[in-house]
PDB file of C-alpha atoms in Angstrom:
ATOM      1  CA  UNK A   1       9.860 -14.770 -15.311  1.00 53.00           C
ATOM      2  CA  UNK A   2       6.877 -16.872 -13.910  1.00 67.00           C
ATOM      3  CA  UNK A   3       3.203 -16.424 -12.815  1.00 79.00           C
ATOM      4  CA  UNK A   4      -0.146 -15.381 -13.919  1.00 93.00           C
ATOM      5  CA  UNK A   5      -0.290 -12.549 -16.399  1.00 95.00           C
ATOM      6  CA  UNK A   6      -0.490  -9.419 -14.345  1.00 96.00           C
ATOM      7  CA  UNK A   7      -3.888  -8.859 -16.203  1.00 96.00           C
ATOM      8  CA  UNK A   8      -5.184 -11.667 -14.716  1.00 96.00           C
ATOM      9  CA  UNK A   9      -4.225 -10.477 -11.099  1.00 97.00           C
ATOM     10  CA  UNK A  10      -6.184  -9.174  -7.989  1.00 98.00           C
ATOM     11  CA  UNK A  11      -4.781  -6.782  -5.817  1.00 98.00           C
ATOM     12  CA  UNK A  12      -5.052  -6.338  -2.177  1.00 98.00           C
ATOM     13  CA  UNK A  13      -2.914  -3.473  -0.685  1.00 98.00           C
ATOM     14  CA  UNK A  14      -2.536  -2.746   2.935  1.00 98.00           C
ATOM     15  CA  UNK A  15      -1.498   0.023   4.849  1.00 98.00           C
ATOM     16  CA  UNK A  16      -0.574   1.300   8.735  1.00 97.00           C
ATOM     17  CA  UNK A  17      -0.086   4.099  10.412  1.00 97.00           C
ATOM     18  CA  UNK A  18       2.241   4.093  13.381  1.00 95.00           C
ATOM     19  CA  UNK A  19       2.568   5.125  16.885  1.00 90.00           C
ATOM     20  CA  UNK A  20       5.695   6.394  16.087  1.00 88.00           C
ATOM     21  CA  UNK A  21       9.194   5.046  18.237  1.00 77.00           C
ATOM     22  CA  UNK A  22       9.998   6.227  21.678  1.00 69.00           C
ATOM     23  CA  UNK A  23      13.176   5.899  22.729  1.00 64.00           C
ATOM     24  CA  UNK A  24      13.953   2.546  24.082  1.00 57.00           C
ATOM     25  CA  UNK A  25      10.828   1.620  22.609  1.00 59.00           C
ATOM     26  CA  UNK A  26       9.164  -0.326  19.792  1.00 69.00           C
ATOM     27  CA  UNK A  27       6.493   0.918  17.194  1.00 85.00           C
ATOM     28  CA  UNK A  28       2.529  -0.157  17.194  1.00 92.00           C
ATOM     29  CA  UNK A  29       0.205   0.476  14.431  1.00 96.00           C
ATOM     30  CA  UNK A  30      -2.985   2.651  14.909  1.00 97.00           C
ATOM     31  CA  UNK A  31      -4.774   2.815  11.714  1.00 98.00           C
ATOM     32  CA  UNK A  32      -5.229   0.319   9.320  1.00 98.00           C
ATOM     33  CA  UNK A  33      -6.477   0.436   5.577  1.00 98.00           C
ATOM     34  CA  UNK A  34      -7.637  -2.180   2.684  1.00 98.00           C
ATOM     35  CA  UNK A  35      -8.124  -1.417  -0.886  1.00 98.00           C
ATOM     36  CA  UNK A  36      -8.445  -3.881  -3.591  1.00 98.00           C
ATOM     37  CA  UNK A  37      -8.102  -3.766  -7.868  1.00 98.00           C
ATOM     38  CA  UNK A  38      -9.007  -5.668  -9.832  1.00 96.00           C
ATOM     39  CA  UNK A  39      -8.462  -4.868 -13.827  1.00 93.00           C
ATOM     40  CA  UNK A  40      -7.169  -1.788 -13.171  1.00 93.00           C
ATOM     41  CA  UNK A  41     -10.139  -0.834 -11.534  1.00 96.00           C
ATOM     42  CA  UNK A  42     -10.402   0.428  -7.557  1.00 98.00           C
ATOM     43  CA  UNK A  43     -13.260  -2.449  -6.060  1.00 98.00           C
ATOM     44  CA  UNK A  44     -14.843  -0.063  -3.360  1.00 97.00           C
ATOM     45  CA  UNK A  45     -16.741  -3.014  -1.617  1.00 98.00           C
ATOM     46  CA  UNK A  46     -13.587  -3.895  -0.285  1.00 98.00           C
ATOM     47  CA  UNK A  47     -12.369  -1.035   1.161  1.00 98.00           C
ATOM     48  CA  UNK A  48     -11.557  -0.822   4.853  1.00 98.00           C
ATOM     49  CA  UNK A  49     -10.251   1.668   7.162  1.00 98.00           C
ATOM     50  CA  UNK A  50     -10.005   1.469  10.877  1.00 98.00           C
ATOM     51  CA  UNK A  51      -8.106   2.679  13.748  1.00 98.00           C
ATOM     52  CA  UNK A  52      -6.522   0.884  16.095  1.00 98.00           C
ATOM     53  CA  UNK A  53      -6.263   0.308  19.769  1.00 96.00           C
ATOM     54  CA  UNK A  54      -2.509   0.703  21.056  1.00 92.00           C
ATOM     55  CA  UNK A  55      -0.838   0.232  24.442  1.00 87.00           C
ATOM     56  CA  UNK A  56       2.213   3.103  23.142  1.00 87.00           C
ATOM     57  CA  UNK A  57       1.295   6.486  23.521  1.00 89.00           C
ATOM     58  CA  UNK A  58       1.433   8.307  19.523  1.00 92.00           C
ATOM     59  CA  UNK A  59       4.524  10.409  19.653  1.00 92.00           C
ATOM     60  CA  UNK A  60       4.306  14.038  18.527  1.00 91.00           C
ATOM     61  CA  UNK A  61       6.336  13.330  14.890  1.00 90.00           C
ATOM     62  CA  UNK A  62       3.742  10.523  14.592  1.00 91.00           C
ATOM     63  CA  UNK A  63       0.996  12.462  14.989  1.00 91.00           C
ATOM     64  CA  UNK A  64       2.572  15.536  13.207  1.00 93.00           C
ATOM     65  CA  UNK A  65       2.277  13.364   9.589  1.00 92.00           C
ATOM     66  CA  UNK A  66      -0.681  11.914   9.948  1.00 96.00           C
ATOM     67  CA  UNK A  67      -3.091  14.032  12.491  1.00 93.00           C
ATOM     68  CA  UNK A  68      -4.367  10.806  14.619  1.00 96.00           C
ATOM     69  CA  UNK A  69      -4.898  11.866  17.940  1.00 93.00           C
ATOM     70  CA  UNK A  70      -5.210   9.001  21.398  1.00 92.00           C
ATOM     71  CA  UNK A  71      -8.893  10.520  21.233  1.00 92.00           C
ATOM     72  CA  UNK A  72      -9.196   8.810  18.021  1.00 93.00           C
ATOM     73  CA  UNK A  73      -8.488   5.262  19.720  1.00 96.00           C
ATOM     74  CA  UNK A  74     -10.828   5.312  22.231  1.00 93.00           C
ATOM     75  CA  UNK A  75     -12.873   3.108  20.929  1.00 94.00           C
ATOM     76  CA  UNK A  76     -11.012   0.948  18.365  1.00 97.00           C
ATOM     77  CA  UNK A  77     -10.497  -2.499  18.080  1.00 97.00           C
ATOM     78  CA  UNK A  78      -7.208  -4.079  18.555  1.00 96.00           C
ATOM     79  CA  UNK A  79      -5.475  -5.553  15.492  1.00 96.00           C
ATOM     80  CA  UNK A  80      -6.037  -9.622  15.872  1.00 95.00           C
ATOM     81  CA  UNK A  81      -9.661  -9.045  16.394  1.00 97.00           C
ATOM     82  CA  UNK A  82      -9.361  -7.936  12.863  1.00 97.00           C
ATOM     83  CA  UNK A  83      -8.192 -10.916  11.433  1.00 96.00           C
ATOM     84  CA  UNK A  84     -11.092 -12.248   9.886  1.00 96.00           C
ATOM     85  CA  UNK A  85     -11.642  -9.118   7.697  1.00 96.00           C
ATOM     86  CA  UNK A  86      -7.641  -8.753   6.644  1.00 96.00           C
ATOM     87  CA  UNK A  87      -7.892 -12.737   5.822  1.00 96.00           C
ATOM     88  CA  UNK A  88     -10.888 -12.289   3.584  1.00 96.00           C
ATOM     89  CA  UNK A  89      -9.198  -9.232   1.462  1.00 97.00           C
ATOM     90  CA  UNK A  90      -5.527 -10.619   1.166  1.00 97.00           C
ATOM     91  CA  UNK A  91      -5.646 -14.000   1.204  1.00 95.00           C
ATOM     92  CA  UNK A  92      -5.244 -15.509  -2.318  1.00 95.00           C
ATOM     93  CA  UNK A  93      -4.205 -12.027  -3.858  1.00 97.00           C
ATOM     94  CA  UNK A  94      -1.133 -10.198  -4.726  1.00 97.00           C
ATOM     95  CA  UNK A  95      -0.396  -7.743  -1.841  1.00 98.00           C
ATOM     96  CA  UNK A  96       0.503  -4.395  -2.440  1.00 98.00           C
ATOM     97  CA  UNK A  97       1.845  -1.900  -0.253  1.00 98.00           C
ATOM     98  CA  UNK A  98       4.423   0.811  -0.404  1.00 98.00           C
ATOM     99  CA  UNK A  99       7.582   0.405   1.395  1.00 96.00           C
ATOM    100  CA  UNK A 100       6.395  -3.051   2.284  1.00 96.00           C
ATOM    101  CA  UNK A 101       8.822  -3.440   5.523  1.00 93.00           C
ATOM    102  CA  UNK A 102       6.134  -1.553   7.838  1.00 93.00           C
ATOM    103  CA  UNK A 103       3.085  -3.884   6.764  1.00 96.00           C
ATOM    104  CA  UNK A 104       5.484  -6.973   7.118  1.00 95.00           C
ATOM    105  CA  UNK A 105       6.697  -6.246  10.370  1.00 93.00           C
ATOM    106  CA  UNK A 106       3.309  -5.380  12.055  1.00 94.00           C
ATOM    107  CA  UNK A 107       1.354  -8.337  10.717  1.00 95.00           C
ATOM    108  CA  UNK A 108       3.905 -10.650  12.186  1.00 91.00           C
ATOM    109  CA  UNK A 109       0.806 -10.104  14.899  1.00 91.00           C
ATOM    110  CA  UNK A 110      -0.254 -12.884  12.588  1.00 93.00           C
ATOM    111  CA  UNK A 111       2.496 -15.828  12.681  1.00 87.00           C
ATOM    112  CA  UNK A 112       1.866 -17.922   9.120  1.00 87.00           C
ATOM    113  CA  UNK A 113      -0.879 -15.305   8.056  1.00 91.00           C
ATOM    114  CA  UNK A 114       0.171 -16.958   4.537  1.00 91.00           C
ATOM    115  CA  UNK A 115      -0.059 -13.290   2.639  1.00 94.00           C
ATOM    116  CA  UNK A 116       1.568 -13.423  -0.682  1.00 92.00           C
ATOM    117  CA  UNK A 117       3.474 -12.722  -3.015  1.00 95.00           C
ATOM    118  CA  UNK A 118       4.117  -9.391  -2.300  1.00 97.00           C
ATOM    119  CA  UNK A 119       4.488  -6.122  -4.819  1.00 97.00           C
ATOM    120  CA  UNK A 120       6.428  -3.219  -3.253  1.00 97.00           C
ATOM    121  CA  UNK A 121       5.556  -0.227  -4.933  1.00 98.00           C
ATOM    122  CA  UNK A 122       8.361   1.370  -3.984  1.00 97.00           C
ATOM    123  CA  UNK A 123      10.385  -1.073  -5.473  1.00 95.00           C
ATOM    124  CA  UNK A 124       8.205  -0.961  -8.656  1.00 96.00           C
ATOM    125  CA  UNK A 125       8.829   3.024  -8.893  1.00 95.00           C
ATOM    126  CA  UNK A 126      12.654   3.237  -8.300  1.00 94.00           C
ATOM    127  CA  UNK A 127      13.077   0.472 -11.493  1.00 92.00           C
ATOM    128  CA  UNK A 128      10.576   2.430 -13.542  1.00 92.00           C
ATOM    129  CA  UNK A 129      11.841   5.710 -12.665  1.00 92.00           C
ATOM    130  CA  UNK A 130      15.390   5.663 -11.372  1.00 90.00           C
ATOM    131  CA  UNK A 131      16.228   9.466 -11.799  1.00 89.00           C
ATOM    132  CA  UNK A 132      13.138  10.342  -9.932  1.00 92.00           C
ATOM    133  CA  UNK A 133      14.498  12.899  -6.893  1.00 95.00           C
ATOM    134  CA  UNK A 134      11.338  11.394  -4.459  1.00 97.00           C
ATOM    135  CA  UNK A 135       9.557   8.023  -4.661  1.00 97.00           C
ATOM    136  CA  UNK A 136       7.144   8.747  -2.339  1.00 97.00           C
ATOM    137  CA  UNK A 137       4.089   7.628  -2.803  1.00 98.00           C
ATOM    138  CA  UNK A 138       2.750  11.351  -2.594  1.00 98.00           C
ATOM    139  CA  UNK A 139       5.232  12.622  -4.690  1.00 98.00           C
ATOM    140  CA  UNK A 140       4.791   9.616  -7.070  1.00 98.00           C
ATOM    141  CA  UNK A 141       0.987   9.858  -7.155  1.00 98.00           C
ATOM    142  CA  UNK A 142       1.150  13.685  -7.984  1.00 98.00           C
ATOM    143  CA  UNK A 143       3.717  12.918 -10.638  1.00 96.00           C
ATOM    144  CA  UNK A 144       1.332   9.981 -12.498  1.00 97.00           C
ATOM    145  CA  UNK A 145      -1.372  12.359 -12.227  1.00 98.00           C
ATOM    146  CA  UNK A 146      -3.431  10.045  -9.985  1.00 98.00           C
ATOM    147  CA  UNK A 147      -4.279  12.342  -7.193  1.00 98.00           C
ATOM    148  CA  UNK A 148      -7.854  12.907  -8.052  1.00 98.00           C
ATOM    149  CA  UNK A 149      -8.875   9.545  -8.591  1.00 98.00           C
ATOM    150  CA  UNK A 150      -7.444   8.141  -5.155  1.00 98.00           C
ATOM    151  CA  UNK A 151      -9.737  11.668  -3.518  1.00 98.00           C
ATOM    152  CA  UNK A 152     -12.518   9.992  -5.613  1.00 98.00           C
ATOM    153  CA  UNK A 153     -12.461   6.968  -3.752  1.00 97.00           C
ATOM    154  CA  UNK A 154     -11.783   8.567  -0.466  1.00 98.00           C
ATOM    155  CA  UNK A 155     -13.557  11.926  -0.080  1.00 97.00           C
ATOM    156  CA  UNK A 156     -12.435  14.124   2.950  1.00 96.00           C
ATOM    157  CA  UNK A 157      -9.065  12.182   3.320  1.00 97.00           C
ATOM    158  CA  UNK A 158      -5.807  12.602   2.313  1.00 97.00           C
ATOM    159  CA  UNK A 159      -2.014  11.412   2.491  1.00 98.00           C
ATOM    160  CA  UNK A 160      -1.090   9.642   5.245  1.00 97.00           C
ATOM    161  CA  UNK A 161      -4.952   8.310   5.934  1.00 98.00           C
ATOM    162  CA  UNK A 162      -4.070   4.481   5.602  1.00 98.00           C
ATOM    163  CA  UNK A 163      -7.210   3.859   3.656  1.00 98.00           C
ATOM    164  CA  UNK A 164      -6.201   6.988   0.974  1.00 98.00           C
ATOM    165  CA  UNK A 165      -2.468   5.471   1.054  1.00 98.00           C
ATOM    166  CA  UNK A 166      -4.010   1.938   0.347  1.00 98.00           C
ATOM    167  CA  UNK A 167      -5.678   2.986  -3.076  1.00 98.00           C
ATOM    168  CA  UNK A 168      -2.762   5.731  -3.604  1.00 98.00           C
ATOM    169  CA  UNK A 169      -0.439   2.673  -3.867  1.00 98.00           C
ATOM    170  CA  UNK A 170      -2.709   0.517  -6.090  1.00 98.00           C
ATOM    171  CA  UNK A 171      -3.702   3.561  -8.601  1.00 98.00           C
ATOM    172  CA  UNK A 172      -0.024   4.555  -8.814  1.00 98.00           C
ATOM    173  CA  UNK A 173       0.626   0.601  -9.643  1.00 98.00           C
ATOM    174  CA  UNK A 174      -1.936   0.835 -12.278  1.00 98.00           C
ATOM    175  CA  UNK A 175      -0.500   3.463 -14.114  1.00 96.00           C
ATOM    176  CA  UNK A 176       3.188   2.429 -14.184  1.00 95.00           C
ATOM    177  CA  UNK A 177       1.740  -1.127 -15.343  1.00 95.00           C
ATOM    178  CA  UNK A 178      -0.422   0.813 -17.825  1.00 94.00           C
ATOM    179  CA  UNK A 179       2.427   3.194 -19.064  1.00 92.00           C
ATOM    180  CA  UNK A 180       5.561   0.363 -19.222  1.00 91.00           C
ATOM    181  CA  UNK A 181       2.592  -1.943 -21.054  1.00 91.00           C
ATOM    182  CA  UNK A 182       2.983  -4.393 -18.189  1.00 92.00           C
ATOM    183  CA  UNK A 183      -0.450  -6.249 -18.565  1.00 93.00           C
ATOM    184  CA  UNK A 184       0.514  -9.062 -20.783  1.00 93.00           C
ATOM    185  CA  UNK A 185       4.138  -9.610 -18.450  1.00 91.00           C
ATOM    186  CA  UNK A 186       4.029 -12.211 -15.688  1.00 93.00           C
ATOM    187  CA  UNK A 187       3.388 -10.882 -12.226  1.00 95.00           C
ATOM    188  CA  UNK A 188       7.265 -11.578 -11.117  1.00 93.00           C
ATOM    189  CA  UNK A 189       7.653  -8.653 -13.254  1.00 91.00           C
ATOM    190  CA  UNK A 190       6.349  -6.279 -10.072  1.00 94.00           C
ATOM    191  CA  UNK A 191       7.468  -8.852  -7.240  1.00 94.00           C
ATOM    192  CA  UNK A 192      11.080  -8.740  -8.346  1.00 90.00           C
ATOM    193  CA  UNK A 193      11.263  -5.134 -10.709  1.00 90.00           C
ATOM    194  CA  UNK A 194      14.909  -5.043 -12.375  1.00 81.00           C
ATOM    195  CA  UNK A 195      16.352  -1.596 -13.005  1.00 73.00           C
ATOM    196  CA  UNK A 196      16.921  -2.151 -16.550  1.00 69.00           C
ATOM    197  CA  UNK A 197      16.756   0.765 -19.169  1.00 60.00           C
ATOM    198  CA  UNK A 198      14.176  -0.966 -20.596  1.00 56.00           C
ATOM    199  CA  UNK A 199      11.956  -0.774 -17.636  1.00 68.00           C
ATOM    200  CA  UNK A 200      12.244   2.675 -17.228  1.00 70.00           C
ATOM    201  CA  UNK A 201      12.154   3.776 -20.833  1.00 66.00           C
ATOM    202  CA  UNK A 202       8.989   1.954 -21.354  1.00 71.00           C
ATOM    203  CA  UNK A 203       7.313   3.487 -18.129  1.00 72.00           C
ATOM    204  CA  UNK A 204       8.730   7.479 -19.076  1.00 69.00           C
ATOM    205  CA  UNK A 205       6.135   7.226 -22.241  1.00 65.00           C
TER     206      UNK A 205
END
């Protein structure tokens, strides 16, 4: 394994929301959210949350999970006239985000954005908990017992609210690293999780 000590890392997570796919269509995010930790610790000067202006109408199962309405993008800016703020909360950390494929894919808006590496949470679960029936990251963060802390950070939101997924995904990262005594193991430990026994014993304390 390689890299900094994980104790020694910052976090940045990101998350999006979707328009949802139409057939024949492609997808378009309309909410973004930032969160950053550092120590183990949520850094609320960071945290961003914005919609998003979108050219694809938000299907009904879109809208269905997470309650954003084309109301709510009347007046939001478009994604690249964001890049200055995503720049100065990812660049130079480890990014974090659950089921990273989504956040990938929409900030190819970005060509050589240079974001990385990257931790997917997801990932990070399955090795520490392989018998878990749902690795969501609702069902995770209910199961870790982090569900107040992320409503802490963002009162009057909940699941699917990019900015509450954001910090869901770094708290639930902070407690798998604090439970499988991951501080002290170089951050390839998260980028590239192995499903090893060991893992997942460790993390089941």
């Amino acid at each position: 394994m390689w890299g900094p000590l994980i104790r020694e890392v910052s976090f940045g997570a990101i998350d999006f929301e979707s328009a949802g796919v139409t057939r024949g269509g492609t997808d378009s995010p309309v909410q973004i959210g930032l969160a950053v930790m550092q120590s183990g610790e949520i850094q609320p000067e960071w945290s961003f949350r914005s919609f998003l202006q979108s050219d694809q109408k938000i299907v009904w199962s879109a809208q269905k999970v997470h309650g954003i309405t084309t109301d709510d993008l009347a007046d939001a800016p478009r994604l690249l006239t964001l890049w200055p703020r995503l720049q100065a909360t990812l660049r130079g950390r480890t990014v974090v985000a659950h089921g990273a494929g989504t956040e990938k894919r929409f900030l190819r808006a970005f060509p050589m954005h240079g974001f990385a590496p990257w931790v997917d949470t997801l990932a990070v679960a399955q090795a520490a908990f392989p018998d878990e029936p749902d690795h969501s990251l609702t069902a995770l963060s209910h199961r870790l017992g982090v569900v107040d802390a992320i409503q802490a950070h963002c009162p009057g939101s909940t699941f699917h609210d990019a900015l509450f997924d954001s910090v869901a995904s770094l708290l639930v990262l902070s407690e798998i690293i604090r439970r499988a005594e991951l501080q002290d193991a170089p951050i390839d430990a998260l980028i590239a999780p192995q499903r090893s026994a060991y893992f997942a014993r460790r993390a089941r304390r």
